[in-house]
Short mmCIF file of C-alpha atoms and ligand atoms in Angstrom, two decimals:
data_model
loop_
_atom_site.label_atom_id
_atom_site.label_comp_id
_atom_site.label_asym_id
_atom_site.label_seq_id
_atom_site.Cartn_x
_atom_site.Cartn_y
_atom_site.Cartn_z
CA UNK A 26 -20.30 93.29 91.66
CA UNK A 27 -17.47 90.64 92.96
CA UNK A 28 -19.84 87.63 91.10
CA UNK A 29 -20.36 89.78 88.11
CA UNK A 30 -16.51 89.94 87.52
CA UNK A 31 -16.24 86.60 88.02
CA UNK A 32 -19.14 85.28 85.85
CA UNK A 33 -16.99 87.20 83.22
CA UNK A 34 -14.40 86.35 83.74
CA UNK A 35 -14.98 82.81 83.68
CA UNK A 36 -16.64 83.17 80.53
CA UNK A 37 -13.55 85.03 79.24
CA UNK A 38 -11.36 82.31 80.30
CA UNK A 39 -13.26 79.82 78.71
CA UNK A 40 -12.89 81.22 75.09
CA UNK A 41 -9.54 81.84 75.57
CA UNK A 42 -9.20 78.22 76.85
CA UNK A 43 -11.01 77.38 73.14
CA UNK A 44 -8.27 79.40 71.55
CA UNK A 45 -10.32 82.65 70.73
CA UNK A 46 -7.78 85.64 69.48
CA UNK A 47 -10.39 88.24 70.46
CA UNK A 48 -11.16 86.43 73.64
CA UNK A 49 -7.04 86.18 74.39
CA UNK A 50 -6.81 89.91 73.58
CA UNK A 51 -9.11 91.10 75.75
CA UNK A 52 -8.00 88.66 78.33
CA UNK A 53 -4.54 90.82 77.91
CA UNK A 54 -6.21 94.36 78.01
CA UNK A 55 -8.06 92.89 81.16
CA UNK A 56 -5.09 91.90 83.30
CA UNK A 57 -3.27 95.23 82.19
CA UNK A 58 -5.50 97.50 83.18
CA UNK A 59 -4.55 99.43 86.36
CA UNK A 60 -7.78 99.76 87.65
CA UNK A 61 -8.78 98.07 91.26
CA UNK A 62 -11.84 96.95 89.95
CA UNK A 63 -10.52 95.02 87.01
CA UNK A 64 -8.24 93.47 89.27
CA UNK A 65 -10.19 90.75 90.91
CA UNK A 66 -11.62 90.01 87.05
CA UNK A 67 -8.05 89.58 85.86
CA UNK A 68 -7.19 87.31 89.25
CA UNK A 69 -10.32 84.86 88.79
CA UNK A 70 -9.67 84.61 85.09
CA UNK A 71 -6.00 83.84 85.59
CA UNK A 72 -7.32 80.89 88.26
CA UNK A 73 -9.60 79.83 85.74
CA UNK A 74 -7.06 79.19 82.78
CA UNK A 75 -4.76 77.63 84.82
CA UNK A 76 -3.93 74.55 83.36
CA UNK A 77 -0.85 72.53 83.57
CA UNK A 78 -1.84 70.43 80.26
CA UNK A 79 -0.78 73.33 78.75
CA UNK A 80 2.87 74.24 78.76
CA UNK A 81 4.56 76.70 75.42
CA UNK A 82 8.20 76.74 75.24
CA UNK A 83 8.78 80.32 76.69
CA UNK A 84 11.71 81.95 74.27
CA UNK A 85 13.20 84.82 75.63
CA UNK A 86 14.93 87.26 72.87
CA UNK A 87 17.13 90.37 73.73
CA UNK A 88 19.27 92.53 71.92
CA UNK A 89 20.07 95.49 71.49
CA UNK A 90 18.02 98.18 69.11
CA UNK A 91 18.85 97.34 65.64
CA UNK A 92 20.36 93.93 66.16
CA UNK A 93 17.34 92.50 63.55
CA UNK A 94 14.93 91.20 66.54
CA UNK A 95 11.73 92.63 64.16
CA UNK A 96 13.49 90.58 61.11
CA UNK A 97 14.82 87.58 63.46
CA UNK A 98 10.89 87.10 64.94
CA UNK A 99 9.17 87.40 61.38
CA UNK A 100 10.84 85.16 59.99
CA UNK A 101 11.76 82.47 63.30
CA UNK A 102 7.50 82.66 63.51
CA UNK A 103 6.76 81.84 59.86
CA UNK A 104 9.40 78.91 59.91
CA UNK A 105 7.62 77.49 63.37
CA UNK A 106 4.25 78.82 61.78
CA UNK A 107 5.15 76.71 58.42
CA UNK A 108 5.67 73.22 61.21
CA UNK A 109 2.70 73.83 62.21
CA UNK A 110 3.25 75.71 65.44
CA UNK A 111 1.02 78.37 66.83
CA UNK A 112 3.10 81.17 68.04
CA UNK A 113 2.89 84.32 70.46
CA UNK A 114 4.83 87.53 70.20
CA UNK A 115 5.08 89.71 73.74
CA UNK A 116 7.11 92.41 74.41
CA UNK A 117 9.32 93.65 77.73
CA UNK A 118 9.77 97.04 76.61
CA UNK A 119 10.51 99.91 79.49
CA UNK A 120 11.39 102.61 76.80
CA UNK A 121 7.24 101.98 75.80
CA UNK A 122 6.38 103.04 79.03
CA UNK A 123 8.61 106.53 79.36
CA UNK A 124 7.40 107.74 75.74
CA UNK A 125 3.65 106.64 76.39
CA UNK A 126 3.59 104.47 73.44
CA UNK A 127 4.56 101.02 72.44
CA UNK A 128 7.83 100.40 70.24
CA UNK A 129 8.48 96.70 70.61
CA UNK A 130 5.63 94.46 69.37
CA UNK A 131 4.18 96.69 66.73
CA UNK A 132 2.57 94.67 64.39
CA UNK A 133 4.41 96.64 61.28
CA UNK A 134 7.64 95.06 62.60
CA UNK A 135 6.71 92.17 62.03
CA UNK A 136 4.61 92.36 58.60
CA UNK A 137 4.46 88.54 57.84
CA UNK A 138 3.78 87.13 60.68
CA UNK A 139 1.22 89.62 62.00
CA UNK A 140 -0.96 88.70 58.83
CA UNK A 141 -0.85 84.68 60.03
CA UNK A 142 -3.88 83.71 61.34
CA UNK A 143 -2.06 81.10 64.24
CA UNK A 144 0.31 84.09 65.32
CA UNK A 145 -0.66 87.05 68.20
CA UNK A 146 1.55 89.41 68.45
CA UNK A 147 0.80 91.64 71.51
CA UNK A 148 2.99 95.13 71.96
CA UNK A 149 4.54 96.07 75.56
CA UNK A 150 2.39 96.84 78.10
CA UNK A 151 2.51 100.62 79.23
CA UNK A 152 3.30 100.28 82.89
CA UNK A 153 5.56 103.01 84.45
CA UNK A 154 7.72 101.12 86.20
CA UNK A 155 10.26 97.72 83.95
CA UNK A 156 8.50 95.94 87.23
CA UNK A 157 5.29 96.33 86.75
CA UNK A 158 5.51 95.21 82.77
CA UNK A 159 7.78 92.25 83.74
CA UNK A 160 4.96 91.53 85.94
CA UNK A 161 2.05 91.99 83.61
CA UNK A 162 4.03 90.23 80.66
CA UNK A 163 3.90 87.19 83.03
CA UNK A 164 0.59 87.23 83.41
CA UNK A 165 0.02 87.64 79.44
CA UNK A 166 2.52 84.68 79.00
CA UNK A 167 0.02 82.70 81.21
CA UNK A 168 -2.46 83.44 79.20
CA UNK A 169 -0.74 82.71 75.53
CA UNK A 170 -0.64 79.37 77.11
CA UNK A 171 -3.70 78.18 77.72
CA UNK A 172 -5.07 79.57 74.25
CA UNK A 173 -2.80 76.84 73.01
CA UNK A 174 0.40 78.23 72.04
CA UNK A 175 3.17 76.22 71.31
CA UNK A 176 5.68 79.01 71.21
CA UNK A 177 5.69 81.79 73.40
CA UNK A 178 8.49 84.99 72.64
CA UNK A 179 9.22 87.24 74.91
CA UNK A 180 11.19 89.72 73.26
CA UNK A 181 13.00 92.53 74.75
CA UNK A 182 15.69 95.72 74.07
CA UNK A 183 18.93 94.90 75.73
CA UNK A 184 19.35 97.49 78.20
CA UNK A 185 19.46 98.06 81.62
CA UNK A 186 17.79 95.20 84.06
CA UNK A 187 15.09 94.04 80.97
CA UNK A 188 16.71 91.22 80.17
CA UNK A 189 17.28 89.98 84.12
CA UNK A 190 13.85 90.05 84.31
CA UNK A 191 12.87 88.40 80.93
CA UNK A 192 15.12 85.40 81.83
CA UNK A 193 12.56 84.89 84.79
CA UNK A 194 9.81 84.86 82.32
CA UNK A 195 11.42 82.04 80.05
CA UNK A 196 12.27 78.46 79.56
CA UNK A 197 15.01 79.35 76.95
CA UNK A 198 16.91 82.93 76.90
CA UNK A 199 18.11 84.09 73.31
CA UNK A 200 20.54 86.92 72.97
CA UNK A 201 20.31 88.71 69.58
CA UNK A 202 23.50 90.16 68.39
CA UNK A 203 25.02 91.65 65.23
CA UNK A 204 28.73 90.90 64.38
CA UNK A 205 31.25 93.79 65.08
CA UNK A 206 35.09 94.45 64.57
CA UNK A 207 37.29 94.79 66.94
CA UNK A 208 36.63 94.53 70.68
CA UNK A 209 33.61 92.77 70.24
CA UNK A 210 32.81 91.28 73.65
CA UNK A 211 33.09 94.31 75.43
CA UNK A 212 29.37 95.26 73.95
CA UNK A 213 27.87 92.85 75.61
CA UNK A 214 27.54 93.08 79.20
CA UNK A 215 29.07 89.81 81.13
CA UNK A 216 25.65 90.00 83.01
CA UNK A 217 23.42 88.86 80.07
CA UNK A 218 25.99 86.50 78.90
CA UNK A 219 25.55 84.90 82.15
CA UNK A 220 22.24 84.39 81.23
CA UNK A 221 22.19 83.58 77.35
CA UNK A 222 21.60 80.06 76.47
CA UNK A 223 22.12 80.62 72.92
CA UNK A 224 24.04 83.77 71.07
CA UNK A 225 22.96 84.33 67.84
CA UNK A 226 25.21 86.25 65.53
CA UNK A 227 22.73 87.90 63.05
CA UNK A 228 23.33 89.65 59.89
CA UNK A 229 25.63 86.94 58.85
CA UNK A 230 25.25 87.70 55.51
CA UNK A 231 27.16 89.34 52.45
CA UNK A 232 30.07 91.55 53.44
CA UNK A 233 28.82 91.13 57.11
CA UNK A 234 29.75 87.15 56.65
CA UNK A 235 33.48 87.03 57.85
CA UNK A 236 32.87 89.48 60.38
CA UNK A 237 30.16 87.40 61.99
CA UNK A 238 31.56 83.75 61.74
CA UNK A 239 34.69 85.72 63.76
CA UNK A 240 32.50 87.20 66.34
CA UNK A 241 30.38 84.01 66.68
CA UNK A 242 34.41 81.81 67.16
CA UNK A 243 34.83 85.10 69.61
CA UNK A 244 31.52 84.69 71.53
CA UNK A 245 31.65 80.90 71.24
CA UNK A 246 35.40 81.11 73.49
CA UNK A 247 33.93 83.22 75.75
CA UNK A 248 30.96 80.98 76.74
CA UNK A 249 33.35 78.17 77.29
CA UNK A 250 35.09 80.12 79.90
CA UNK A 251 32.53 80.62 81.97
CA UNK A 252 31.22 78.52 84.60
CA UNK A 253 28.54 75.87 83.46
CA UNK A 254 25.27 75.81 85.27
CA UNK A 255 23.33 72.73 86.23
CA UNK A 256 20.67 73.33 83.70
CA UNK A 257 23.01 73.99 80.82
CA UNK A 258 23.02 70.42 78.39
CA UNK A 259 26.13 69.32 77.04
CA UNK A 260 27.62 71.80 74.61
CA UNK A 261 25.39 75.04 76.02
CA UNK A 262 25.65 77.92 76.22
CA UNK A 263 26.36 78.22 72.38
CA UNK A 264 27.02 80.75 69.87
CA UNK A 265 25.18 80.57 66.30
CA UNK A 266 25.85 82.93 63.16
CA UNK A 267 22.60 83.27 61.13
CA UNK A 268 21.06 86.01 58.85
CA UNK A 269 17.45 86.89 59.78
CA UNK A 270 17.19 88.96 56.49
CA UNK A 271 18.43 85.75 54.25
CA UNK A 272 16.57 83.27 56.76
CA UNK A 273 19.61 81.49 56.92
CA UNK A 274 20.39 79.13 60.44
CA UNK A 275 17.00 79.60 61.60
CA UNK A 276 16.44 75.88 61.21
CA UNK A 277 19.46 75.27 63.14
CA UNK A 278 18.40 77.67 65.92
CA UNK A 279 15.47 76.03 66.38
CA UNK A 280 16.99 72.50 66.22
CA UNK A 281 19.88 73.90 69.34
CA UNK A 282 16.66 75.78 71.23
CA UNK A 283 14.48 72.25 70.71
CA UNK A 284 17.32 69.82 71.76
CA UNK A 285 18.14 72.61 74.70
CA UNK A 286 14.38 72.36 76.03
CA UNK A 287 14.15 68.11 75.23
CA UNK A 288 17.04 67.60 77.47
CA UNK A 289 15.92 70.37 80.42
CA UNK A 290 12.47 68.54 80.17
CA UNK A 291 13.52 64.99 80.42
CA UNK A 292 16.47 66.19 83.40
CA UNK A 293 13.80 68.21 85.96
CA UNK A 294 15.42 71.24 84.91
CA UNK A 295 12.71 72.70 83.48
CA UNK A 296 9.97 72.16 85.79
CA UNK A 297 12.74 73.46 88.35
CA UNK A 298 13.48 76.63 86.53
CA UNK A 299 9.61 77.28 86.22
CA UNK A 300 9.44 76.79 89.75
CA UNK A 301 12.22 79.09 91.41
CA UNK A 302 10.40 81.65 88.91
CA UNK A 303 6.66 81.01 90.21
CA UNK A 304 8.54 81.58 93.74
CA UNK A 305 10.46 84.74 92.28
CA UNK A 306 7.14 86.44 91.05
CA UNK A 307 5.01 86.20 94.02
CA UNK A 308 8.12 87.55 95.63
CA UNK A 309 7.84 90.03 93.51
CA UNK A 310 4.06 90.39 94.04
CA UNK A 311 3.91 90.73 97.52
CA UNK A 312 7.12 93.41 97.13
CA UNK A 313 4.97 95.52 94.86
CA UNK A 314 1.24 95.12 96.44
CA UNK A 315 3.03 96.17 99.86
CA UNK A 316 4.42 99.03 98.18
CA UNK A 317 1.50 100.19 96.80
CA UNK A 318 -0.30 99.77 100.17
CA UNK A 319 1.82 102.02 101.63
CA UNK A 320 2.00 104.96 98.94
CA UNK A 321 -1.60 104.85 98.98
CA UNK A 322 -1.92 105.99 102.29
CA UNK A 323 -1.85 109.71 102.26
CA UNK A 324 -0.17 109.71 105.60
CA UNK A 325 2.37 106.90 104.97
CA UNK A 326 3.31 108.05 101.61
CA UNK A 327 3.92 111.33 103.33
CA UNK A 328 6.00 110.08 105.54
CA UNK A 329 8.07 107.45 102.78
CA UNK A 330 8.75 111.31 101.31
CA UNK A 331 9.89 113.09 104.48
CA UNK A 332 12.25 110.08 105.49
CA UNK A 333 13.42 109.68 102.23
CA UNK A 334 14.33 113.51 102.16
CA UNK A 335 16.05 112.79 105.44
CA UNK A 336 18.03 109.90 104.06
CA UNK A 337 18.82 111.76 101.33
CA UNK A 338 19.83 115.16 103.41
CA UNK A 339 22.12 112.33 105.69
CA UNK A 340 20.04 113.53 108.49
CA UNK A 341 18.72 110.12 108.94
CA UNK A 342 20.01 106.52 108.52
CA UNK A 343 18.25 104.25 105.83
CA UNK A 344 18.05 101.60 108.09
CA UNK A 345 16.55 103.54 110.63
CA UNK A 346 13.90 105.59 108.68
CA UNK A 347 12.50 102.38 107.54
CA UNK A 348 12.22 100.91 110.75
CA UNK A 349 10.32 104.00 111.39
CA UNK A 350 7.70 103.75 108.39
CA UNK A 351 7.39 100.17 109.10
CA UNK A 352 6.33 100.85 112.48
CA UNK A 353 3.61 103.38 111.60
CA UNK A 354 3.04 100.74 108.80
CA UNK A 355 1.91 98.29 111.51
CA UNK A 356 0.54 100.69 113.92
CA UNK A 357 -1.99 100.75 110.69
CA UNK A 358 -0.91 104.12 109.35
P1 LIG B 13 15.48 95.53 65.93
O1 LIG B 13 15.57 96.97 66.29
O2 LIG B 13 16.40 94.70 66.77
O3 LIG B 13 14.08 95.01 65.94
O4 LIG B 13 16.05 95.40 64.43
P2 LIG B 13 15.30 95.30 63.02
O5 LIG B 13 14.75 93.93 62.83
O6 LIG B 13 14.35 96.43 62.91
O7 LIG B 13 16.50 95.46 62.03
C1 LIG B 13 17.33 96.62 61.99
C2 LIG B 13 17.99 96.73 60.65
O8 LIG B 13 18.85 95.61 60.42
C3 LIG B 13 16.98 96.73 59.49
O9 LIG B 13 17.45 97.61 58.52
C4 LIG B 13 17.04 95.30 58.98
O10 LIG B 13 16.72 95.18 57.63
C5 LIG B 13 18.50 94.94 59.23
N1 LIG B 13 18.67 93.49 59.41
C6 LIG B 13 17.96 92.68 60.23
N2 LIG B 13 18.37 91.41 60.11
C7 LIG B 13 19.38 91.41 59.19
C8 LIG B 13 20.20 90.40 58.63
O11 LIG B 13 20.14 89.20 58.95
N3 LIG B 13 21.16 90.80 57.72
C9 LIG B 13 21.28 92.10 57.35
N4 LIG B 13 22.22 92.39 56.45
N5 LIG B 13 20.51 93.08 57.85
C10 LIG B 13 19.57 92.75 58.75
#
């Protein structure tokens, strides 16, 4: 059964390797799937397209519903379509998961470029938990890259802890916003800013045009005030007005998001960055498979309940019910 999987899966990987939509998609369905069995299919094909020949540049794109990501990503992937660049579309969406069904991703959204035959567009996976689609989305990433994409986005709704996790899953993190009057910076969260390589101020277009070159000065302030990281080139974080809908500064966002990756290539930065996040996501891994362990044992998941009730009643300490379920844990249940 083991060798069967793997004979597969090998096979799979190889016509993904040859750039096979079909073959990619499946290779996505595969590694989704919840199911034990699949599992060790998913794990031998991921070891079997692993190839460091192969590296996208891994966009990350949040903002939040409305902003124009849909518009901003149809039109960013024909302009890198129309260079010559093959491009991938995956979504981080946790709302998919509550309502069963996937939001972010849908082809519709994105009418253009879902009808080029370089593009894949992929919706969220529906995992329960923002984890477990972070950590599937990874895997799908992976995967975009060795079919032999040049461009890999990772978009996201900006709420909550998506975007935290989507800047582990990227070379370059985009924040989509639309301009606003008024107290403008207070809608974005200092968090993500902290984050953001590049702002871009959409809808700057027709009577939205004043209001976004002054939210863009706003934005562009505020990133100057805060600290500079090691891996930010000369001038970054920056803040760009555009207009998705008139495909306006889309050239120029690419140019800033190009020179931004050049200059993290050629300085170690990038191979770093890719490197703390391997490190982060088998940290996260080994978090989750443990986890699971222990809530699949009908006793120990019993027990996580019981002291969690007691934690929760104050009758117990959390550091002390833990060390509790970690002993039975390693008693072996
Ligand atoms: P999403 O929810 O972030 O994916 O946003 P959508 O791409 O679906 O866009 C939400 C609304 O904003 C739609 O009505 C779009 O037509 C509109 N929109 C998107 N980009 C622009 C833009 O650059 N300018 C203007 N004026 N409207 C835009």
């Amino acid at each position: 059964m083991a060798a069967m999987a793997k004979d597969g899966a090998e096979n799979l990987a190889k016509r993904v390797l040859a750039g096979e939509r079909r073959a990619l998609a499946r290779a996505i369905t595969l590694i989704e799937s919840g199911r034990d069995d699949h599992r060790a299919g998913a794990l031998a094909l991921l070891k079997a397209v692993n190839r460091a020949d192969r590296q996208a540049l891994r966009i990350g794109l949040s903002g939040a519903p409305g902003v124009g990501k849909s518009t901003f990503i149809d039109a960013f992937g024909m302009m890198l379509a129309g260079l010559g660049l093959k491009v991938a579309v995956l979504a981080v969406d946790p709302s998919s998961a509550r309502s069963g069904g996937s939001i972010l991703g849908d082809k519709t959204r994105m009418d253009r470029l879902s009808r080029q035959p370089a593009a894949f567009i992929r919706p969220s996976p529906s995992q329960s938990h923002l984890g477990g689609v972070a950590r599937r989305t990874r895997e799908a990433v992976a995967l975009c890259e060795a079919a032999g994409h040049d461009v890999v986005l990772i978009e996201t709704v900006g709420v909550g802890q998506s975007e935290t996790m989507a800047a582990e899953l990227c070379d370059i993190f985009v924040l989509l916003i639309a301009p606003a009057g008024g107290d403008e910076l207070q809608g974005v969260k200092r968090g993500i800013m902290e984050i953001a390589d590049l702002i871009l101020v959409n809808k700057a277009d027709g009577d939205l045009k004043a209001a976004a070159a002054r939210t863009c000065a706003d934005y562009a302030g505020a990133l100057r005030l805060m600290r500079k990281r090691a891996e930010d080139a000369d001038g970054f974080p920056k803040a760009l007005a555009i207009s998705a809908l008139e495909e306006s500064g889309l050239q120029t966002a690419w140019a800033e998001m190009s020179a931004l990756a050049e200059w993290r290539r050629r300085s170690g930065h990038w191979a770093a960055r890719r490197a703390r996040q391997a490190r982060y996501w088998f940290g996260e891994e080994v978090r989750h498979g443990l986890l699971l362990r222990l809530s699949r044992d009908a006793a120990l998941d019993g027990m996580m309940q019981s002291l969690g009730d007691a934690v929760l009643e104050g009758r117990e300490s959390p550091s002390v019910a833990a060390a509790h379920l970690l002993e039975r844990f390693d008693g072996g249940g």
